[in-house]
JSON list of C-alpha atoms in Angstrom, two decimals:
[
{"chain": "T", "resi": 1, "resn": "MET", "atom": "CA", "xyz": [12.91, 9.61, 14.48]},
{"chain": "T", "resi": 2, "resn": "ILE", "atom": "CA", "xyz": [11.54, 6.08, 14.35]},
{"chain": "T", "resi": 3, "resn": "SER", "atom": "CA", "xyz": [13.61, 2.96, 14.89]},
{"chain": "T", "resi": 4, "resn": "VAL", "atom": "CA", "xyz": [14.42, 0.45, 12.18]},
{"chain": "T", "resi": 5, "resn": "VAL", "atom": "CA", "xyz": [12.12, -2.09, 13.84]},
{"chain": "T", "resi": 6, "resn": "HIS", "atom": "CA", "xyz": [9.19, 0.33, 13.81]},
{"chain": "T", "resi": 7, "resn": "PHE", "atom": "CA", "xyz": [9.92, 1.28, 10.20]},
{"chain": "T", "resi": 8, "resn": "CYS", "atom": "CA", "xyz": [9.81, -2.41, 9.23]},
{"chain": "T", "resi": 9, "resn": "ILE", "atom": "CA", "xyz": [6.55, -2.92, 11.10]},
{"chain": "T", "resi": 10, "resn": "TYR", "atom": "CA", "xyz": [4.96, 0.08, 9.37]},
{"chain": "T", "resi": 11, "resn": "ALA", "atom": "CA", "xyz": [6.25, -1.08, 5.98]},
{"chain": "T", "resi": 12, "resn": "LEU", "atom": "CA", "xyz": [4.71, -4.53, 6.58]},
{"chain": "T", "resi": 13, "resn": "ALA", "atom": "CA", "xyz": [1.41, -2.91, 7.54]},
{"chain": "T", "resi": 14, "resn": "ILE", "atom": "CA", "xyz": [1.44, -0.79, 4.38]},
{"chain": "T", "resi": 15, "resn": "TRP", "atom": "CA", "xyz": [2.27, -3.85, 2.28]},
{"chain": "T", "resi": 16, "resn": "ARG", "atom": "CA", "xyz": [-0.59, -5.80, 3.89]},
{"chain": "T", "resi": 17, "resn": "ILE", "atom": "CA", "xyz": [-3.21, -3.08, 3.44]},
{"chain": "T", "resi": 18, "resn": "THR", "atom": "CA", "xyz": [-2.11, -2.33, -0.12]},
{"chain": "T", "resi": 19, "resn": "HIS", "atom": "CA", "xyz": [-2.00, -6.01, -1.09]},
{"chain": "T", "resi": 20, "resn": "LEU", "atom": "CA", "xyz": [-5.48, -6.56, 0.34]},
{"chain": "T", "resi": 21, "resn": "PHE", "atom": "CA", "xyz": [-7.00, -3.70, -1.63]},
{"chain": "T", "resi": 22, "resn": "SER", "atom": "CA", "xyz": [-5.16, -4.28, -4.89]},
{"chain": "T", "resi": 23, "resn": "ASN", "atom": "CA", "xyz": [-4.76, -8.06, -5.18]},
{"chain": "T", "resi": 24, "resn": "GLU", "atom": "CA", "xyz": [-7.24, -9.87, -2.96]},
{"chain": "T", "resi": 25, "resn": "ASP", "atom": "CA", "xyz": [-10.99, -10.40, -2.86]},
{"chain": "T", "resi": 26, "resn": "GLY", "atom": "CA", "xyz": [-11.23, -10.14, 0.92]},
{"chain": "T", "resi": 27, "resn": "PRO", "atom": "CA", "xyz": [-13.69, -11.85, 3.22]},
{"chain": "T", "resi": 28, "resn": "PHE", "atom": "CA", "xyz": [-17.07, -12.45, 1.59]},
{"chain": "T", "resi": 29, "resn": "ASP", "atom": "CA", "xyz": [-15.65, -10.79, -1.57]},
{"chain": "T", "resi": 30, "resn": "LEU", "atom": "CA", "xyz": [-16.08, -7.38, 0.10]},
{"chain": "T", "resi": 31, "resn": "VAL", "atom": "CA", "xyz": [-12.85, -5.94, -1.30]},
{"chain": "T", "resi": 32, "resn": "PHE", "atom": "CA", "xyz": [-13.66, -7.30, -4.76]},
{"chain": "T", "resi": 33, "resn": "LYS", "atom": "CA", "xyz": [-17.08, -5.59, -4.62]},
{"chain": "T", "resi": 34, "resn": "PHE", "atom": "CA", "xyz": [-15.41, -2.41, -3.35]},
{"chain": "T", "resi": 35, "resn": "ARG", "atom": "CA", "xyz": [-13.00, -2.39, -6.31]},
{"chain": "T", "resi": 36, "resn": "LYS", "atom": "CA", "xyz": [-15.79, -3.19, -8.75]},
{"chain": "T", "resi": 37, "resn": "MET", "atom": "CA", "xyz": [-17.86, -0.31, -7.37]},
{"chain": "T", "resi": 38, "resn": "PHE", "atom": "CA", "xyz": [-15.20, 2.18, -8.50]},
{"chain": "T", "resi": 39, "resn": "GLY", "atom": "CA", "xyz": [-15.02, 0.79, -12.04]},
{"chain": "T", "resi": 40, "resn": "GLN", "atom": "CA", "xyz": [-12.44, 2.18, -14.45]},
{"chain": "T", "resi": 41, "resn": "GLY", "atom": "CA", "xyz": [-12.24, 5.72, -13.10]},
{"chain": "T", "resi": 42, "resn": "PHE", "atom": "CA", "xyz": [-9.39, 7.26, -11.14]},
{"chain": "T", "resi": 43, "resn": "PHE", "atom": "CA", "xyz": [-10.07, 5.29, -7.97]},
{"chain": "T", "resi": 44, "resn": "GLY", "atom": "CA", "xyz": [-10.73, 2.05, -9.84]},
{"chain": "T", "resi": 45, "resn": "ASN", "atom": "CA", "xyz": [-7.42, 2.32, -11.66]},
{"chain": "T", "resi": 46, "resn": "LEU", "atom": "CA", "xyz": [-5.68, 3.27, -8.42]},
{"chain": "T", "resi": 47, "resn": "LEU", "atom": "CA", "xyz": [-6.95, 0.10, -6.76]},
{"chain": "T", "resi": 48, "resn": "ASP", "atom": "CA", "xyz": [-5.58, -1.99, -9.63]},
{"chain": "T", "resi": 49, "resn": "CYS", "atom": "CA", "xyz": [-1.99, -0.76, -9.23]},
{"chain": "T", "resi": 50, "resn": "PHE", "atom": "CA", "xyz": [-0.07, -1.90, -6.15]},
{"chain": "T", "resi": 51, "resn": "TYR", "atom": "CA", "xyz": [2.69, 0.66, -6.68]},
{"chain": "T", "resi": 52, "resn": "CYS", "atom": "CA", "xyz": [0.33, 3.64, -6.98]},
{"chain": "T", "resi": 53, "resn": "LEU", "atom": "CA", "xyz": [-1.86, 2.53, -4.11]},
{"chain": "T", "resi": 54, "resn": "SER", "atom": "CA", "xyz": [1.09, 1.98, -1.77]},
{"chain": "T", "resi": 55, "resn": "ILE", "atom": "CA", "xyz": [1.93, 5.68, -1.93]},
{"chain": "T", "resi": 56, "resn": "TRP", "atom": "CA", "xyz": [-1.62, 6.64, -0.94]},
{"chain": "T", "resi": 57, "resn": "VAL", "atom": "CA", "xyz": [-1.67, 4.08, 1.86]},
{"chain": "T", "resi": 58, "resn": "ALA", "atom": "CA", "xyz": [1.70, 5.33, 3.15]},
{"chain": "T", "resi": 59, "resn": "ILE", "atom": "CA", "xyz": [0.56, 8.98, 3.38]},
{"chain": "T", "resi": 60, "resn": "PRO", "atom": "CA", "xyz": [-1.40, 8.70, 6.67]},
{"chain": "T", "resi": 61, "resn": "PHE", "atom": "CA", "xyz": [1.44, 6.70, 8.24]},
{"chain": "T", "resi": 62, "resn": "ALA", "atom": "CA", "xyz": [3.96, 9.35, 7.19]},
{"chain": "T", "resi": 63, "resn": "VAL", "atom": "CA", "xyz": [1.77, 12.15, 8.54]},
{"chain": "T", "resi": 64, "resn": "LEU", "atom": "CA", "xyz": [1.49, 10.43, 11.91]},
{"chain": "T", "resi": 65, "resn": "LEU", "atom": "CA", "xyz": [5.19, 9.55, 12.13]},
{"chain": "T", "resi": 66, "resn": "THR", "atom": "CA", "xyz": [6.80, 12.86, 11.17]},
{"chain": "T", "resi": 67, "resn": "ASN", "atom": "CA", "xyz": [6.73, 16.48, 12.29]},
{"chain": "T", "resi": 68, "resn": "THR", "atom": "CA", "xyz": [7.67, 18.37, 9.14]},
{"chain": "T", "resi": 69, "resn": "TRP", "atom": "CA", "xyz": [6.34, 18.15, 5.60]},
{"chain": "T", "resi": 70, "resn": "LYS", "atom": "CA", "xyz": [9.82, 17.43, 4.23]},
{"chain": "T", "resi": 71, "resn": "ASP", "atom": "CA", "xyz": [10.27, 14.48, 6.57]},
{"chain": "T", "resi": 72, "resn": "GLY", "atom": "CA", "xyz": [6.72, 13.39, 5.73]},
{"chain": "T", "resi": 73, "resn": "ILE", "atom": "CA", "xyz": [7.45, 13.24, 2.01]},
{"chain": "T", "resi": 74, "resn": "ILE", "atom": "CA", "xyz": [10.64, 11.27, 2.56]},
{"chain": "T", "resi": 75, "resn": "MET", "atom": "CA", "xyz": [8.92, 8.90, 5.01]},
{"chain": "T", "resi": 76, "resn": "CYS", "atom": "CA", "xyz": [6.01, 8.36, 2.63]},
{"chain": "T", "resi": 77, "resn": "LEU", "atom": "CA", "xyz": [8.33, 7.48, -0.24]},
{"chain": "T", "resi": 78, "resn": "ALA", "atom": "CA", "xyz": [10.50, 5.27, 1.97]},
{"chain": "T", "resi": 79, "resn": "LEU", "atom": "CA", "xyz": [7.54, 3.32, 3.37]},
{"chain": "T", "resi": 80, "resn": "SER", "atom": "CA", "xyz": [5.98, 2.95, -0.07]},
{"chain": "T", "resi": 81, "resn": "GLY", "atom": "CA", "xyz": [9.34, 1.86, -1.49]},
{"chain": "T", "resi": 82, "resn": "ALA", "atom": "CA", "xyz": [9.75, -0.76, 1.23]},
{"chain": "T", "resi": 83, "resn": "ALA", "atom": "CA", "xyz": [6.22, -2.06, 0.56]},
{"chain": "T", "resi": 84, "resn": "CYS", "atom": "CA", "xyz": [7.00, -2.22, -3.18]},
{"chain": "T", "resi": 85, "resn": "LEU", "atom": "CA", "xyz": [10.16, -4.21, -2.49]},
{"chain": "T", "resi": 86, "resn": "LEU", "atom": "CA", "xyz": [8.14, -6.63, -0.36]},
{"chain": "T", "resi": 87, "resn": "TYR", "atom": "CA", "xyz": [5.63, -6.92, -3.18]},
{"chain": "T", "resi": 88, "resn": "LYS", "atom": "CA", "xyz": [8.38, -7.70, -5.70]},
{"chain": "T", "resi": 89, "resn": "PHE", "atom": "CA", "xyz": [9.80, -10.39, -3.42]},
{"chain": "T", "resi": 90, "resn": "THR", "atom": "CA", "xyz": [6.41, -11.98, -2.74]},
{"chain": "T", "resi": 91, "resn": "GLU", "atom": "CA", "xyz": [4.65, -11.79, -6.11]},
{"chain": "T", "resi": 92, "resn": "LYS", "atom": "CA", "xyz": [4.21, -15.04, -8.01]},
{"chain": "T", "resi": 93, "resn": "LYS", "atom": "CA", "xyz": [6.40, -15.41, -11.05]},
{"chain": "T", "resi": 94, "resn": "GLU", "atom": "CA", "xyz": [4.51, -16.29, -14.22]},
{"chain": "T", "resi": 95, "resn": "GLU", "atom": "CA", "xyz": [6.28, -18.75, -16.49]}
]
C-alpha cells in the first residue's frame, strides 16, 4: 500500500508526462514532431486526448506499485483520475 504523499507524487508525474505529450510542443518541437508523425490514426488521436492518454501513462505506474491485477486496475484508474482533476484545475478557461 502506498502512502498519500507517494500517491500525490505519482499523480503529479502522470499529469506532467501526459500534459507534455498531449498539450505541449516540447524542447526543439520534438513532442510536436512526435505527435505529427502519428497523424490521425489510433496513436495520433490518443496523443490529442489528455483523458485517454492519462490512462495509458498510468498503466506502468500501477503495474509497478501493485501486486495484484485488481489493485492494479484500481490504482491505474485512481492515478489517471487524479491527473485528470489536476488537468481540469490547471487548464486555461476560454471566454
